[in-house]
Coordinates of C-alpha atoms in Angstrom, one line a residue:
X18 CA 0.0 0.0 0.0
X19 CA 2.8 2.4 1.0
X20 CA 4.7 1.6 -2.2
X21 CA 1.7 2.2 -4.4
X22 CA 1.0 5.5 -2.6
X23 CA 4.7 6.6 -3.0
X24 CA 4.6 5.7 -6.7
X25 CA 1.3 7.7 -7.1
X26 CA 2.8 10.7 -5.4
X27 CA 6.0 10.6 -7.5
X28 CA 3.9 10.3 -10.7
X29 CA 1.8 13.2 -9.6
X30 CA 4.9 15.3 -8.9
X31 CA 6.3 14.4 -12.3
X32 CA 3.0 15.3 -14.0
X33 CA 3.0 18.7 -12.1
X34 CA 6.6 19.3 -13.2
X35 CA 5.8 18.5 -16.8
X36 CA 2.8 20.8 -16.9
X37 CA 5.0 23.5 -15.3
X38 CA 7.6 23.4 -18.0
X39 CA 5.2 22.9 -20.9
X40 CA 2.8 25.7 -19.9
X41 CA 2.7 28.3 -22.7
X42 CA 1.9 31.2 -20.4
X43 CA 4.0 32.8 -17.7
X44 CA 3.6 32.4 -13.9
X45 CA 1.3 34.8 -12.3
X46 CA 3.6 37.0 -10.2
X47 CA 3.8 40.7 -9.2
X48 CA 6.0 41.2 -12.3
X49 CA 3.3 39.6 -14.4
X50 CA 0.7 42.2 -13.3
X51 CA 3.1 45.1 -13.7
X52 CA 4.0 44.1 -17.3
X53 CA 0.3 43.5 -17.9
X54 CA -0.6 47.1 -17.0
X55 CA 2.2 48.3 -19.2
X56 CA 0.9 46.2 -22.0
X57 CA -2.6 47.6 -21.6
X58 CA -1.3 51.1 -21.5
X59 CA 0.6 50.4 -24.7
X60 CA -2.5 49.1 -26.2
X61 CA -4.3 52.3 -25.5
X62 CA -1.6 54.6 -26.7
X63 CA -0.8 52.4 -29.7
X64 CA -4.4 52.1 -30.7
X65 CA -5.0 55.8 -30.4
X66 CA -1.8 56.5 -32.3
X67 CA -3.1 54.8 -35.4
X68 CA -6.8 55.8 -35.2
X69 CA -6.3 59.4 -34.1
X70 CA -2.7 60.6 -34.5
X71 CA -2.3 59.0 -37.9
X72 CA -6.0 59.6 -38.6
X73 CA -6.7 56.1 -39.9
X74 CA -10.0 55.9 -38.2
X75 CA -11.4 53.1 -35.9
X76 CA -12.4 50.7 -38.6
X77 CA -9.1 50.6 -40.5
X78 CA -7.1 50.6 -37.3
X79 CA -9.1 47.7 -36.0
X80 CA -8.4 45.7 -39.2
X81 CA -4.7 46.5 -38.9
X82 CA -4.5 45.4 -35.3
X83 CA -6.6 42.4 -36.0
X84 CA -4.1 41.3 -38.6
X85 CA -1.3 41.9 -36.0
X86 CA -3.2 39.9 -33.5
X87 CA -3.7 36.9 -35.9
X88 CA 0.0 36.9 -36.8
X89 CA 1.2 37.0 -33.2
X90 CA -1.4 34.5 -32.1
X91 CA -0.3 32.2 -34.8
X92 CA 3.3 32.4 -33.6
X93 CA 2.1 31.8 -30.0
X94 CA 0.0 28.8 -30.9
X95 CA 2.7 27.1 -33.0
X96 CA 5.3 27.6 -30.2
X97 CA 5.8 24.4 -28.2
X98 CA 6.5 26.3 -24.9
X99 CA 6.3 29.7 -23.3
X100 CA 8.1 32.3 -25.3
X101 CA 8.0 35.8 -23.8
X102 CA 8.2 37.6 -27.1
X103 CA 5.2 35.7 -28.6
X104 CA 3.2 35.8 -25.4
X105 CA 3.5 39.5 -24.7
X106 CA 3.1 40.4 -28.3
X107 CA -0.3 38.7 -28.3
X108 CA -1.3 40.5 -25.1
X109 CA -0.4 43.9 -26.6
X110 CA -2.2 42.9 -29.8
X111 CA -5.4 42.0 -27.9
X112 CA -5.2 45.4 -26.1
X113 CA -4.8 47.3 -29.4
X114 CA -7.6 45.4 -31.0
X115 CA -9.7 45.8 -27.8
X116 CA -9.1 49.6 -27.9
X117 CA -10.1 50.1 -31.5
X118 CA -13.0 47.6 -31.3
X119 CA -14.4 49.2 -28.2
X120 CA -14.2 52.7 -29.7
X121 CA -15.9 51.4 -32.9
X122 CA -18.7 49.8 -30.9
X123 CA -19.1 52.8 -28.6
X124 CA -18.7 55.7 -31.0
X125 CA -19.1 54.5 -34.6
X126 CA -22.0 52.1 -33.9
X127 CA -23.3 54.4 -31.2
X128 CA -24.1 51.8 -28.5
X129 CA -22.4 53.9 -25.8
X130 CA -20.2 52.8 -22.9
X131 CA -23.0 51.4 -20.7
X132 CA -24.6 49.1 -23.3
X133 CA -21.3 47.9 -24.8
X134 CA -19.9 47.2 -21.3
X135 CA -22.9 45.2 -20.3
X136 CA -22.8 43.2 -23.5
X137 CA -19.1 42.5 -23.3
X138 CA -19.3 41.6 -19.6
X139 CA -22.0 39.1 -20.5
X140 CA -19.8 37.7 -23.2
X141 CA -16.8 37.3 -20.9
X142 CA -19.0 35.4 -18.4
X143 CA -20.4 33.2 -21.2
X144 CA -16.9 32.4 -22.5
X145 CA -15.7 31.4 -19.0
X146 CA -18.8 29.2 -18.4
X147 CA -18.3 27.6 -21.8
X148 CA -14.7 27.0 -21.0
X149 CA -15.6 25.3 -17.7
X150 CA -18.3 23.2 -19.2
X151 CA -16.1 22.1 -22.1
X152 CA -12.9 21.3 -20.2
X153 CA -14.1 20.9 -16.6
X154 CA -11.8 23.6 -15.4
X155 CA -10.6 27.2 -16.0
X156 CA -6.8 27.5 -16.0
X157 CA -4.7 30.5 -15.1
X158 CA -1.0 29.7 -15.6
X159 CA -0.9 26.0 -16.7
X160 CA -2.0 26.2 -20.3
X161 CA -0.6 23.1 -22.0
X162 CA -3.2 22.1 -24.6
X163 CA -4.8 23.7 -27.6
X164 CA -8.4 23.8 -26.3
X165 CA -7.4 25.7 -23.1
X166 CA -5.2 28.0 -25.2
X167 CA -8.0 29.0 -27.5
X168 CA -10.3 29.8 -24.5
X169 CA -7.5 31.6 -22.8
X170 CA -6.9 34.0 -25.7
X171 CA -10.5 34.5 -26.6
X172 CA -11.2 35.5 -23.0
X173 CA -8.3 37.9 -22.9
X174 CA -9.4 39.5 -26.2
X175 CA -13.0 40.1 -25.0
X176 CA -11.9 41.1 -21.5
X177 CA -9.5 43.7 -22.9
X178 CA -12.3 45.1 -25.1
X179 CA -14.6 45.2 -22.0
X180 CA -11.8 47.0 -20.0
X181 CA -11.5 49.7 -22.6
X182 CA -15.3 50.4 -22.5
X183 CA -15.2 50.4 -18.7
X184 CA -12.3 52.8 -18.6
X185 CA -13.9 55.3 -20.9
X186 CA -17.2 55.0 -19.0
X187 CA -15.7 55.8 -15.6
X188 CA -13.3 58.5 -16.9
X189 CA -15.8 60.4 -19.1
X190 CA -19.5 59.5 -18.4
X191 CA -19.2 59.6 -14.6
X192 CA -17.1 62.8 -14.8
X193 CA -14.3 61.4 -12.6
X194 CA -11.7 62.1 -15.3
X195 CA -8.7 60.0 -16.2
X196 CA -6.9 60.4 -12.9
X197 CA -10.0 59.6 -10.9
X198 CA -10.7 56.6 -13.2
X199 CA -7.2 55.4 -12.6
X200 CA -7.6 55.6 -8.8
X201 CA -10.9 53.8 -9.0
X202 CA -9.5 50.8 -10.9
X203 CA -6.3 50.7 -8.9
X204 CA -8.5 50.6 -5.8
X205 CA -10.6 47.7 -7.2
X206 CA -7.5 45.8 -8.1
X207 CA -6.3 46.3 -4.5
X208 CA -9.6 44.8 -3.3
X209 CA -9.2 41.8 -5.6
X210 CA -5.6 41.3 -4.2
X211 CA -6.9 41.5 -0.7
X212 CA -9.6 38.9 -1.5
X213 CA -6.9 36.6 -2.8
X214 CA -4.9 36.7 0.4
X215 CA -7.8 36.9 2.9
X216 CA -10.6 34.7 1.4
X217 CA -11.1 31.3 -0.2
X218 CA -12.5 32.7 -3.4
X219 CA -11.2 30.5 -6.3
X220 CA -8.0 31.8 -7.8
X221 CA -9.4 31.6 -11.3
X222 CA -12.3 34.0 -10.5
X223 CA -10.0 36.5 -8.9
X224 CA -7.4 36.2 -11.7
X225 CA -9.9 37.0 -14.5
X226 CA -11.5 39.8 -12.4
X227 CA -8.0 41.4 -12.0
X228 CA -7.3 40.8 -15.7
X229 CA -10.4 42.7 -16.7
X230 CA -9.6 45.6 -14.2
X231 CA -6.0 46.0 -15.4
X232 CA -7.3 46.9 -18.8
X233 CA -9.2 50.1 -17.8
X234 CA -6.4 51.0 -15.4
X235 CA -4.0 50.8 -18.4
X236 CA -6.5 52.7 -20.6
X237 CA -6.9 55.6 -18.2
X238 CA -3.1 55.7 -17.6
X239 CA -2.6 55.9 -21.3
X240 CA -5.2 58.7 -21.6
X241 CA -3.4 60.6 -18.8
X242 CA -0.3 60.5 -20.9
X243 CA -1.7 61.4 -24.2
X244 CA -4.9 63.4 -23.9
X245 CA -4.8 67.2 -24.1
X246 CA -4.2 69.2 -20.9
X247 CA -7.7 70.7 -21.2
X248 CA -9.1 67.1 -20.8
X249 CA -6.8 66.3 -17.9
X250 CA -4.0 64.7 -19.8
X251 CA -0.3 65.4 -20.2
X252 CA -0.6 65.9 -24.0
X253 CA 2.4 63.6 -24.8
X254 CA 2.9 62.1 -28.2
X255 CA 1.0 58.9 -28.6
X256 CA 3.7 57.4 -30.8
X257 CA 6.6 58.4 -28.4
X258 CA 4.7 57.2 -25.4
X259 CA 4.1 53.9 -27.0
X260 CA 7.8 53.4 -27.8
X261 CA 8.8 54.3 -24.2
X262 CA 6.3 51.9 -22.7
X263 CA 7.4 49.1 -25.1
X264 CA 11.0 49.6 -24.0
X265 CA 10.0 49.4 -20.3
X266 CA 8.1 46.2 -21.0
X267 CA 11.1 44.6 -22.7
X268 CA 13.3 45.6 -19.8
X269 CA 10.9 44.2 -17.2
X270 CA 10.4 40.9 -19.0
X271 CA 14.2 40.5 -19.5
X272 CA 15.0 41.3 -15.9
X273 CA 12.5 39.2 -14.1
X274 CA 11.2 35.5 -14.0
X275 CA 8.9 36.4 -17.0
X276 CA 11.8 35.8 -19.3
X277 CA 11.6 32.0 -19.0
X278 CA 9.1 29.5 -17.9
X279 CA 10.8 26.2 -18.6
X280 CA 11.5 24.2 -21.8
X281 CA 11.1 20.7 -22.9
X282 CA 14.3 18.8 -22.3
X283 CA 14.8 20.2 -18.8
X284 CA 15.6 17.3 -16.4
X285 CA 12.7 15.8 -14.5
X286 CA 13.8 15.5 -10.9
X287 CA 12.9 12.2 -9.2
X288 CA 13.1 11.2 -5.6
X289 CA 14.3 7.9 -4.3

């Protein structure tokens, strides 16, 4: 009995180790969330740079970023393990697509922030429910098969679109402004972090709640950087702001544990 239990424990440890090194997404650490906020801010400034500063409009900008998203997603899906360049490129791509898509829905189609936010929130919940029903679980940082990966990126794409609409709603419709909106979402993220440490709420629920909230935080921070001073912004160049944020992202990913997850071929440690 003891031998069988030991063998089962060793096999479970091996399986856990294999899923660790084969996961195609990074570990969820403080560095992960910092880079995620940078990525969402870059998505806001980059999306606005094409649609507004280069005057391409929301529809054309959305198509351009959708193409960028499909290319980067293809590289991520084909990759056999976590690759920081591919992963974070897709995250940035989803934020840029989310920015222009949200603006197109809110402004061009005229749905407004409230209706679009409600629709997108319902869509995010529906995707998560479908994910759980289909696979029996919702993963956060152990994505090792194609089905989970598809659900993972679809959820991120829709949640980033939702985050853009929420950010615009809080900053403009409520009259809080960009700085006030940033404080609101930073506070909500702090609440989610407290719930993680102080309650037994499932990690997956809190992860996706935080993921949605980091998008409007990044969006409002991006607006603070680039909007005219009359609107509460610093009136910085959208293109230059995007380049600076991209450099900061590269530095953080290179200098932290986000640079590597683990690769096939790493030795599997066994215990005698």
